[in-house]
Every structure is written in structure tokens, then in C-alpha cells.
Short mmCIF file of C-alpha atoms in Angstrom, two decimals:
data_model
loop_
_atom_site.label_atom_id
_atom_site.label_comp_id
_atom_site.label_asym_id
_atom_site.label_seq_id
_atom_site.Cartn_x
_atom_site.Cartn_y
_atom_site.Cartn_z
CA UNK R 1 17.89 7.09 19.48
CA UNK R 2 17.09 9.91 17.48
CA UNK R 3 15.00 8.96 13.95
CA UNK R 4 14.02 11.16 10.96
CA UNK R 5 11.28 9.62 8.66
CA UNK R 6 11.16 11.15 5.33
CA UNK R 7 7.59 9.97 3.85
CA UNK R 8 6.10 10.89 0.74
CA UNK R 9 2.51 11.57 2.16
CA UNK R 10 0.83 12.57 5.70
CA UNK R 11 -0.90 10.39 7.36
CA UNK R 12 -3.78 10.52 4.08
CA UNK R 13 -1.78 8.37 2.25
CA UNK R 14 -1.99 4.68 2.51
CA UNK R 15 1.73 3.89 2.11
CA UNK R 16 2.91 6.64 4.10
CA UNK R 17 0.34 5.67 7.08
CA UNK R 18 0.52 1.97 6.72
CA UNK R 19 4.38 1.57 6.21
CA UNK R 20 5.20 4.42 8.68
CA UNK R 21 2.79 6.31 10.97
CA UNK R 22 1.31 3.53 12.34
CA UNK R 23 4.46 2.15 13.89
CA UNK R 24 5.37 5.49 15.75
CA UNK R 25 3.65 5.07 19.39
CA UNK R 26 5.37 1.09 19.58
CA UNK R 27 8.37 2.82 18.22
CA UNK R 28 8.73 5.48 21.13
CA UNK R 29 7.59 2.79 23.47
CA UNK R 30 10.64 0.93 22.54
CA UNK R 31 13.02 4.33 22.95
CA UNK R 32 12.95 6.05 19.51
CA UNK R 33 12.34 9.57 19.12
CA UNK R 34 10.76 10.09 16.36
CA UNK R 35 10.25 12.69 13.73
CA UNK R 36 8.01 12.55 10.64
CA UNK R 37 9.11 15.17 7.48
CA UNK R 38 6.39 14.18 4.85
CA UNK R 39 6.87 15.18 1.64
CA UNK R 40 3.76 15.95 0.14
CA UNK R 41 0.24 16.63 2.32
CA UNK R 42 -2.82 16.42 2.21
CA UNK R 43 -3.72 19.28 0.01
CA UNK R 44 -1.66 17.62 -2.72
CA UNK R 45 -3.21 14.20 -2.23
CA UNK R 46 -6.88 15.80 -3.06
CA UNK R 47 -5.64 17.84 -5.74
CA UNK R 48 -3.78 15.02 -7.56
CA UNK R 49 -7.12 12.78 -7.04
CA UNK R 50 -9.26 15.77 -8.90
CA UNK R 51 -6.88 16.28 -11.30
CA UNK R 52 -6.05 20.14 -10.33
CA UNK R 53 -2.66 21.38 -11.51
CA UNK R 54 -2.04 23.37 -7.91
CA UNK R 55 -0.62 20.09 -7.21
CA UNK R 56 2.49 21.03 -8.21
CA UNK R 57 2.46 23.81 -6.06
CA UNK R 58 2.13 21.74 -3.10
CA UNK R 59 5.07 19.41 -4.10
CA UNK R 60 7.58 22.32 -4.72
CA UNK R 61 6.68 23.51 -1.27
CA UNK R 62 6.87 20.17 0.14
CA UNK R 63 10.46 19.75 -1.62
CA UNK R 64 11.60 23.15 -0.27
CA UNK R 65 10.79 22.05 2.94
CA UNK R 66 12.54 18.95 2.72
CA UNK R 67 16.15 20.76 1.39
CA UNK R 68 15.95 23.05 4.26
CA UNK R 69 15.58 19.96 6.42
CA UNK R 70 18.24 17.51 4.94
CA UNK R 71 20.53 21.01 4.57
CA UNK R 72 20.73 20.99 8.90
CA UNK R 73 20.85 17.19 9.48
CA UNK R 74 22.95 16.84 12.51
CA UNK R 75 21.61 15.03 15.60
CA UNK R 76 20.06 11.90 13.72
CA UNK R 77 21.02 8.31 14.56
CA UNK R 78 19.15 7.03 11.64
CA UNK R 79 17.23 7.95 8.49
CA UNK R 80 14.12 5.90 7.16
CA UNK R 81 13.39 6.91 3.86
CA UNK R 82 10.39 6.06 1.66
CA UNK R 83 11.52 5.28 -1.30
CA UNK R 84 13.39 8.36 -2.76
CA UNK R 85 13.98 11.85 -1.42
CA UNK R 86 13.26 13.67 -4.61
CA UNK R 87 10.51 12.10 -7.54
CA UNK R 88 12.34 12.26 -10.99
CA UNK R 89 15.75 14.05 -9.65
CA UNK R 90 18.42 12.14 -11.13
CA UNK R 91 20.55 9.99 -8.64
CA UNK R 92 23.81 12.11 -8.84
CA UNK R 93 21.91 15.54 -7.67
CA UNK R 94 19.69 13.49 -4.53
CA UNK R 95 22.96 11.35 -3.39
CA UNK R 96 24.36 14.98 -2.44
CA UNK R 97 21.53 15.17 0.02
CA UNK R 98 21.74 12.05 1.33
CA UNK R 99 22.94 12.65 5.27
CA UNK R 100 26.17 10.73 6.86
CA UNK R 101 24.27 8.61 8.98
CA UNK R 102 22.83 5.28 8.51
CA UNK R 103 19.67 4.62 6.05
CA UNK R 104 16.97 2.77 5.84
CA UNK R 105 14.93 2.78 2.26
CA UNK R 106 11.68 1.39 2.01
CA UNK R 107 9.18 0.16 -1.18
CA UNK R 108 5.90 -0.83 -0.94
CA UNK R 109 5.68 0.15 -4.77
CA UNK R 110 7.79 -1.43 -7.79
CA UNK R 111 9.40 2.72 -8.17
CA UNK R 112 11.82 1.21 -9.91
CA UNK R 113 9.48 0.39 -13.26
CA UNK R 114 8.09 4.21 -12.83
CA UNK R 115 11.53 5.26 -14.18
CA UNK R 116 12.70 1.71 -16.53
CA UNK R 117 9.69 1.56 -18.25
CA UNK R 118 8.90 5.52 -18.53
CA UNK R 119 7.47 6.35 -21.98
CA UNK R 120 9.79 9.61 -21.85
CA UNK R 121 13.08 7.89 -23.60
CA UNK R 122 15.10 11.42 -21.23
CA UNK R 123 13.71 10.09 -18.53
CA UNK R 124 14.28 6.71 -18.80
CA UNK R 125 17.97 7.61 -19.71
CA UNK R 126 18.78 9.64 -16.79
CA UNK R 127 16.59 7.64 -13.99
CA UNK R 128 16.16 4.43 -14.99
CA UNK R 129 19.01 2.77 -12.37
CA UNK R 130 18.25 5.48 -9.81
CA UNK R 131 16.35 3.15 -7.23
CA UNK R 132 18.85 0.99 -7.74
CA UNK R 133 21.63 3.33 -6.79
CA UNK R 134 19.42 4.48 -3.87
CA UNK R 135 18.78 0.71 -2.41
CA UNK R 136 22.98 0.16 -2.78
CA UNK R 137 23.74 3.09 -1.19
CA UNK R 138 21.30 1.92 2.00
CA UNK R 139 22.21 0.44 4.94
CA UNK R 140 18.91 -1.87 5.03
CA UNK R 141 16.35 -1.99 2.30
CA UNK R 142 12.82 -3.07 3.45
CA UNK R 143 10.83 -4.25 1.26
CA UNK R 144 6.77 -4.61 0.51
CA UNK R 145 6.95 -8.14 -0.83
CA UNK R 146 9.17 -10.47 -2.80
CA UNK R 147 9.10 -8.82 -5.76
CA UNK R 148 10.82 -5.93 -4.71
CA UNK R 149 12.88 -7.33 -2.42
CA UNK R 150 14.53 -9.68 -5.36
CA UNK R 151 15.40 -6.74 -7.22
CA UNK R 152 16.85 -4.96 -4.19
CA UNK R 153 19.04 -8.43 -4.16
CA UNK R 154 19.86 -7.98 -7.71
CA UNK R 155 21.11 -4.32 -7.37
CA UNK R 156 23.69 -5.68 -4.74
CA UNK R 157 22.19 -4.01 -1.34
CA UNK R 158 23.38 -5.10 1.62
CA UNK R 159 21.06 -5.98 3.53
CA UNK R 160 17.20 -7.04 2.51
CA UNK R 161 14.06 -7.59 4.46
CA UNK R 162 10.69 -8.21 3.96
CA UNK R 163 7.90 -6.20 5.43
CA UNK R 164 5.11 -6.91 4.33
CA UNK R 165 2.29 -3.90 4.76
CA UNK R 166 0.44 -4.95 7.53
CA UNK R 167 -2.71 -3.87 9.47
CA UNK R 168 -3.45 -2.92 12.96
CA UNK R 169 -6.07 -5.42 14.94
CA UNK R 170 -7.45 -3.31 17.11
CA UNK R 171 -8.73 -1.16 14.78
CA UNK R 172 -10.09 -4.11 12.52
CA UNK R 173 -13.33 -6.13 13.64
CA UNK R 174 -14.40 -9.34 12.80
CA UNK R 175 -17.75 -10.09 12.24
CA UNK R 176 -17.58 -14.02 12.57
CA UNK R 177 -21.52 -14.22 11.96
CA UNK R 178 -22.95 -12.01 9.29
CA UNK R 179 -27.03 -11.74 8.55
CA UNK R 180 -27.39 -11.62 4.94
CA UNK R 181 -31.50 -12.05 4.47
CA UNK R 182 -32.97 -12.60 1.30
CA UNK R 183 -34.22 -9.39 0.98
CA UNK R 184 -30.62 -7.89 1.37
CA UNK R 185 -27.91 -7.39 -0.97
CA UNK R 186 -24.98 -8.83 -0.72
CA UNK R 187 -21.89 -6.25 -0.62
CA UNK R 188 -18.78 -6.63 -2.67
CA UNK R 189 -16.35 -3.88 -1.90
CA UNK R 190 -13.14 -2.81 -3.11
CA UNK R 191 -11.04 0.09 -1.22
CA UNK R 192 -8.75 2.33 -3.23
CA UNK R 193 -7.76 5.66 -5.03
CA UNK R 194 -9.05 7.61 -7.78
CA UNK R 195 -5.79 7.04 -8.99
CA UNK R 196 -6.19 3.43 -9.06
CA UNK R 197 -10.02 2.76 -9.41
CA UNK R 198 -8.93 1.71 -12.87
CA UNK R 199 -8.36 -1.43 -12.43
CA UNK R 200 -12.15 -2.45 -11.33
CA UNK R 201 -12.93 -1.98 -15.06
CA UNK R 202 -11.07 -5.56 -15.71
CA UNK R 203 -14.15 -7.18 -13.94
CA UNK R 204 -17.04 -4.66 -15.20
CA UNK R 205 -18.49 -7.19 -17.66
CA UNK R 206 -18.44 -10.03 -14.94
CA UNK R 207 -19.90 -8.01 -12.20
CA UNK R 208 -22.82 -6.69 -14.62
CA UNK R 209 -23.54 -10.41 -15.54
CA UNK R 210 -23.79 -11.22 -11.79
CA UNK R 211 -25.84 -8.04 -11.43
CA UNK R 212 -28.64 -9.39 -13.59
CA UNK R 213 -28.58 -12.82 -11.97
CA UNK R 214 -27.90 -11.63 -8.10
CA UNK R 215 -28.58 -8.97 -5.72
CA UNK R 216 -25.18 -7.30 -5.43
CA UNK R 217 -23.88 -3.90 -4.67
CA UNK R 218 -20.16 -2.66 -5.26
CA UNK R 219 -19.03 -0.98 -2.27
CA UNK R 220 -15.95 1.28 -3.72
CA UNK R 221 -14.30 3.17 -1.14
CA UNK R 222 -12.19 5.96 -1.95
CA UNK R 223 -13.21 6.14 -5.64
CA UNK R 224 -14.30 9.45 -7.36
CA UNK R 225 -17.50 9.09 -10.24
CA UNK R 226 -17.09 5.51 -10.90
CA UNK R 227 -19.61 4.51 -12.94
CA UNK R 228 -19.49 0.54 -14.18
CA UNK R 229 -22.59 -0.73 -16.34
CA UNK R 230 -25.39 -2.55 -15.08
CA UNK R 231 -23.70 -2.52 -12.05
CA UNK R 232 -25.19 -1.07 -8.86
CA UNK R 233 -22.08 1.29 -7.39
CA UNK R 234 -22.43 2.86 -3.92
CA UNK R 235 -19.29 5.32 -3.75
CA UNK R 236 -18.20 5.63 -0.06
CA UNK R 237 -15.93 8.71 0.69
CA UNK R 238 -12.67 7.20 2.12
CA UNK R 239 -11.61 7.97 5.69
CA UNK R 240 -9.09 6.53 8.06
CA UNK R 241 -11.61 6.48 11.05
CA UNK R 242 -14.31 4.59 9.07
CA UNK R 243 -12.31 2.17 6.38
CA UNK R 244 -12.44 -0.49 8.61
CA UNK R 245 -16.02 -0.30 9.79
CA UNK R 246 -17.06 0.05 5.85
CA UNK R 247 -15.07 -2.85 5.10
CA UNK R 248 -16.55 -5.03 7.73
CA UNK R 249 -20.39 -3.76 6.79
CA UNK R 250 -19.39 -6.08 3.55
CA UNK R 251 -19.60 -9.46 2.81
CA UNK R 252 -16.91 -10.28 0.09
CA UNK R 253 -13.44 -8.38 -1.08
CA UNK R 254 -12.12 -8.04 -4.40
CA UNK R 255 -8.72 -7.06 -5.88
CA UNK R 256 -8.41 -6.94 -9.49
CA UNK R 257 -5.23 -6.58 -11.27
CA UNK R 258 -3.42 -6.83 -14.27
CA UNK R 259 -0.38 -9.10 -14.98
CA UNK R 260 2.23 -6.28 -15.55
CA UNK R 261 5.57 -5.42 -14.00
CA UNK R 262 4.21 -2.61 -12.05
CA UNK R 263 1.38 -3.97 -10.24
CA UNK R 264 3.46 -7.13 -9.68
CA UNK R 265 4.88 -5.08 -7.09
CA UNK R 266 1.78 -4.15 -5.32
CA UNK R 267 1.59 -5.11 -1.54
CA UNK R 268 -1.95 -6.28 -1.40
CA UNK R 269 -2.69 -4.09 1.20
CA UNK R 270 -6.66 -4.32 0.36
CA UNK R 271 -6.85 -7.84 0.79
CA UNK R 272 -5.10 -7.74 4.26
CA UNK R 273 -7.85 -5.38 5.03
CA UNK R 274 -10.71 -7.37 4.04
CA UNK R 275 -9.31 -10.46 5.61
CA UNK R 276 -8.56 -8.48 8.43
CA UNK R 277 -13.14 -8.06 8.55
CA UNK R 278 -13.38 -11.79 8.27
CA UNK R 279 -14.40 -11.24 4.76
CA UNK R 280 -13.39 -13.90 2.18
CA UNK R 281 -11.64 -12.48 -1.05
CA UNK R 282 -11.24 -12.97 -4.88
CA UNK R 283 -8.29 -11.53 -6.20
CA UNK R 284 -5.82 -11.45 -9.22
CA UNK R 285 -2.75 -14.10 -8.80
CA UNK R 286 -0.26 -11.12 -9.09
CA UNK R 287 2.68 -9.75 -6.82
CA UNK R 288 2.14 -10.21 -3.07
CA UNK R 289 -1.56 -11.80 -3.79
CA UNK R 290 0.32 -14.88 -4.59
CA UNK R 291 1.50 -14.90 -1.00
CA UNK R 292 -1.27 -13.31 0.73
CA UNK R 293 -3.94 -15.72 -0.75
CA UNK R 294 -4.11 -19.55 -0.27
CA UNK R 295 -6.77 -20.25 -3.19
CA UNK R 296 -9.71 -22.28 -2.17
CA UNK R 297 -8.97 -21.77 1.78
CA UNK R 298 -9.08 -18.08 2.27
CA UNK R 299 -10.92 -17.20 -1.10
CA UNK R 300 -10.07 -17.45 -4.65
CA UNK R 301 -7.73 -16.19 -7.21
CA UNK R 302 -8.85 -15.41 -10.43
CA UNK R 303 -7.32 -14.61 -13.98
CA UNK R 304 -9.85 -14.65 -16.66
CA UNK R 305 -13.43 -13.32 -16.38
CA UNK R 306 -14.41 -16.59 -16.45
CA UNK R 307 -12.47 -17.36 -13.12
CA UNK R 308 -13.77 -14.28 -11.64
CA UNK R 309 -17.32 -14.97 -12.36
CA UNK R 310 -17.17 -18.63 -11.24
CA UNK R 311 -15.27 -17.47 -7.64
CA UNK R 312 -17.63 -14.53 -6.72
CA UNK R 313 -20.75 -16.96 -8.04
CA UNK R 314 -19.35 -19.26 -5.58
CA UNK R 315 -19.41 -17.23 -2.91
CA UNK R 316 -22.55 -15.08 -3.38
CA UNK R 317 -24.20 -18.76 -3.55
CA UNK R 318 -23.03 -20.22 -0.32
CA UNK R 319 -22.82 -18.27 2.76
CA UNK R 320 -21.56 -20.95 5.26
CA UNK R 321 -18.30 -21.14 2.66
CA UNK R 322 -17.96 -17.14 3.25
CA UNK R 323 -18.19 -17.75 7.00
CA UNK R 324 -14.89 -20.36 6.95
CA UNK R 325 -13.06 -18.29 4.15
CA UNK R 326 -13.30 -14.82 6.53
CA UNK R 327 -12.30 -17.36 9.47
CA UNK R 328 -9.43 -18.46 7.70
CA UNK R 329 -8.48 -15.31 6.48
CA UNK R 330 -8.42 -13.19 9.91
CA UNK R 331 -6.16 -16.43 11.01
CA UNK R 332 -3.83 -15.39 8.52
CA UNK R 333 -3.56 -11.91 9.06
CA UNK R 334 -3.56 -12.13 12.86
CA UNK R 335 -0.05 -14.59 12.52
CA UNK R 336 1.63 -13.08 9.51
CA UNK R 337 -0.04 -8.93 8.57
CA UNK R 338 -0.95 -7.96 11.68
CA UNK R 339 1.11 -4.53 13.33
CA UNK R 340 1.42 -6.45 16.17
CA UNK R 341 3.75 -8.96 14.94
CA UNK R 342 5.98 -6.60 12.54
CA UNK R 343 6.36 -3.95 14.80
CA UNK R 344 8.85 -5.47 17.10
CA UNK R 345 10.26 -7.36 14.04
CA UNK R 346 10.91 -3.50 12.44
CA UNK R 347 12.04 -2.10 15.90
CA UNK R 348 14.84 -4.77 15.61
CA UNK R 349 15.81 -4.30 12.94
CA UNK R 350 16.60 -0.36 13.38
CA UNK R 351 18.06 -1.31 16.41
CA UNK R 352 20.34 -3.57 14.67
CA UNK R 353 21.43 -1.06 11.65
CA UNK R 354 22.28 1.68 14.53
CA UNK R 355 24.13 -0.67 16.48
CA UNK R 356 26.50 -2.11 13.55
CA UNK R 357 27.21 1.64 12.56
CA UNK R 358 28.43 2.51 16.31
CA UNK R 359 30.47 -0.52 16.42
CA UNK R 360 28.20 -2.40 18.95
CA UNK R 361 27.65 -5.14 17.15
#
């Protein structure tokens, strides 16, 4: 079975590596030949993150690329497609591309409110039911959580799945017995973008009160001069070899977010990570947190600062009550967000969608 994945990053980008890459070697166990046409690379990743312009370079090269590829489609079985083939081209222009053969589309992201809710009243004119055309046109839509996957319903696709982003064990550790002395501070970390470090400022006031009361350092991974007041912020450089191993040096995960349409279709991919360490968690009750999260057994959710502050006081105070959460937590990710338990669910699945479109099944 011959399989073209059109991503929209290399491996350096989380969605791209999580939703895709990292299912390629059980893939070709299981008799797909696979071939991986990113969109955009790693050059444009770093120059979006600094804000240099010769991104756009990179993503008219990386579109080039792709027409010349989807211009001499003609020994595919299936297409997986994340998300779209072509950012802001209008539906009528990228269905011309789309190849003869089966599809599956896949979201990790709420896309859909990048064009519905765009500022730009053009662009909201011309794109706003362009996911939606894209997910009806599909064979199979898999989506990131339930958010997404109800409005794939609502569009009338024919098929829906959820898949949620998941994590692979063997390259997580768990650290079931931590040594936090007195002299020590106690690590909070958060993993993300520069694109998306943002959202730590909805807790700055509540981790500089705990700052003056507690000895606590914010770990941010991946951030770029985050600075949060009265806050003690060690910036780690992110990198897929050492994510894990930087999560796991911590002793509490956070995931802050805001109540709005777009991050309500955010995968929680963070907090999968950190439970992944055995660390316990305090996060936002938004989107897939709400599913991810059993508050009080595998850490807290939190709305107002004064939630947040009374959850991460809770934890910083007790570290038997850390010990269980992260104990819990690995439990959960090891039965329900662990690679090894969606990977043959996904290799299904693509076995299925080829099989109804030779007649097989």
C-alpha cells in the first residue's frame, strides 16, 4: 500500500511529528510504504519563531514543491493530509489539486476558527467554510479531540474518528520517586512555542505571588525572551532528543489557557507529556484538558487565579500528593495517549478506507 503524507512541518514541528512522523516505522511494519511531502521546514519554523519575513520565502518554496508533487500523483493508494494543502487558498482553487484517490484529513488545531473568525472581513468571506468543504470532501476525518471532531460531524463528513495526539513510552521516563530537598527548588515547567508562550502571562501574577512565598523555578521549554515578574524563568532551548528528559527533571506541569473557540480546540499535547514524566499537572478546563484531566486524581484544573494559586500551593506543599498524581497520570497515558495503543488503532483505520475504495469491504 502505497501512502503520501502531506504535513505542514518536518519533523520540528510538534503536530507534524506527533500526529505523523512518529507513526511511520509501525506503519511500514504493518506494510505501508510511506512517503512524507512536508510543507514547510525547518528553516521556516525558526524564522516564523524570530519573527523574520524570509519566512515567506520558505513557504512559497515549500508550496512549489508541493504543486509539482500533487501535479504527478499517480501510484498512491491513499492520501493523509494535515489539515489543508494550501494556507488561505480558497476551497475552489485547492479542490483542483486534490488527487482521485482516497483521503484522509487530519486536525489537531480548531483551522476552522483561523478562517470564521479572521479579522480580515475578504478573508473571512472567501475561506470561512473551506475546512468544512475539505473534511466533506474526505474519505475519513481524524480528529485531535471532541471539539473538532463535532464540527467535522456538523459539516456532514462521512466518516469521523478521534485521535487523540498521543506520546511514545519509550521515549518518556517515569521518575516514580523524586528528591526534592529543602534546599532545592521545586520546578514548574511548561513546554511550548514562541508562538504560543503567550498564554503563560494568564498565570504571571499567581506564579510571582508563589515566588515570594516558595522556592520555585519556571522551566519554559521552547520559549524565546520570556520574561514574567518576580518570577524566576530558566529558558530551555527546545529539542526533540531532550524534551522528555527536561520534562521529567521537573516536578509539576502547567497548561494555561484561555476560554476561547480557538484554544478549545487544542489537543493538550503538553499535559500528555508531563503525565507521561509522572509529573502531576494544573491546567485550564478547556478543549481536550477536559478529557485529559480527572481533577483532584491526576492534578487540578483551574479557571481563575485564585484556582491556580490554590492547585499549584497544593502541590508545592505536599510532595507525597505529587507522587500519586504523576502515578495516576502515567496510568492514564499508558491506557488511553500512549503511541502504542493508537498506532494499530490508526493502521486500521487506513486499512479500512483503502479497502472500502477497492471494493473489499
Amino acid at each position: 500500500m502505497n501512502v503520501l503524507f502531506l504535513t505542514k512541518y518536518d519533523r520540528d514541528g510538534a503536530s507534524s511529528r506527533y500526529r505523523f512522523f512518529q507513526y511511520i516505522n509501525y506503519l511500514k511494519e504493518r506494510g505501508f510504504n510511506c512517503e512524507i511531502l512536508p510543507l514547510l521546514n525547518q528553516q521556516y519554523l525558526h524564522h516564523l519563531y524570530t519573527g523574520d519575513y524570509r519566512k515567506y520565502i520558505h513557504a512559497l518554496k515549500g508550496i512549489f514543491n508541493r504543486l509539482i508533487k500533487l501535479l504527478r500523483l499517480n501510484h498512491y493508494n491513499l492520501v493523509i493530509l494535515e489539515k489543508e494543502i494550501f494556507p488561505y487558498m480558497p476551497f475552489f482553487i485547492e479542490n483542483y489539486f486534490i488527487p482521485n484517490v482516497p483521503i484522509v484529513v487530519d486536525y489537531d488545531d480548531a483551522i476552522f476558527h483561523q478562517y470564521d473568525q479572521h479579522k480580515n472581513k475578504i478573508i473571512k468571506s472567501l475561506l470561512s467554510s473551506k475546512i468544512a468543504s475539505i473534511m466533506n470532501s474526505a474519505t475519513l476525518v481524524t480528529a485531535g479531540n471532541n471539539y473538532i471532531a463535532e464540527y467535522a460531524r456538523n459539516t456532514g463528513a462521512r466518516s469521523v474518528e478521534v485521535l487523540p495526539t498521543v506520546v511514545d513510552l519509550s521515549k518518556y521516563t517515569f521518575v516514580q520517586n523524586k528528591i526534592n530537598t529543602e534546599l532545592s527548588r521545586l520546578k514548574i515547567v511548561w513546554i511550548g512555542t514562541p508562538k504560543t508562550q503567550k498564554y503563560l502571562l494568564h498565570i504571571a501574577s499567581v506564579l510571582a505571588r508563589l515566588s515570594q512565598i516558595y522556592k520555585i523555578q519556571l522551566i519554559a521549554i521552547g520559549t524565546h525572551n520570556l520574561h514574567l515578574p518576580k518570577t524566576e524563568v530558566i529558558s530551555v532551548p527546545w529539542s526533540e532528543e531532550t524534551e522528555a528528559q527536561d520534562i521529567a527533571q521537573c516536578d509539576i506541569g502547567i497548561m494555561p489557557l484561555p476560554d476561547e473557540p480557538w484554544e478549545r480546540g487544542k489537543c493538550g499535547l503538553k499535559l500528555i507529556q508531563y503525565m507521561a514524566c509522572g509529573l502531576p499537572v494544573v491546567a485550564s478546563p478547556v478543549g481536550a484538558n477536559l478529557d485529559i484531566v480527572q481533577h483532584g486524581v491526576h492534578g487540578f484544573l483551574a479557571s481563575t487565579n485564585e484556582e491556580w494559586a490554590t492547585a499549584l500551593e497544593t502541590l508545592i506543599q505536599n510532595t507525597d500528593l505529587r507522587t500519586r498524581m504523576g502515578l495516576a497520570g502515567r496510568r492514564r497515558v499508558e491506557q488511553h495517549y500512549a503511541l502504542q495503543v493508537t498506532a494499530p488503532k490508526l493502521a486500521h483505520l487506513l486499512e479500512s478506507v483503502v479497502a472500502k475504495a477497492q471494493g473489499v469491504l
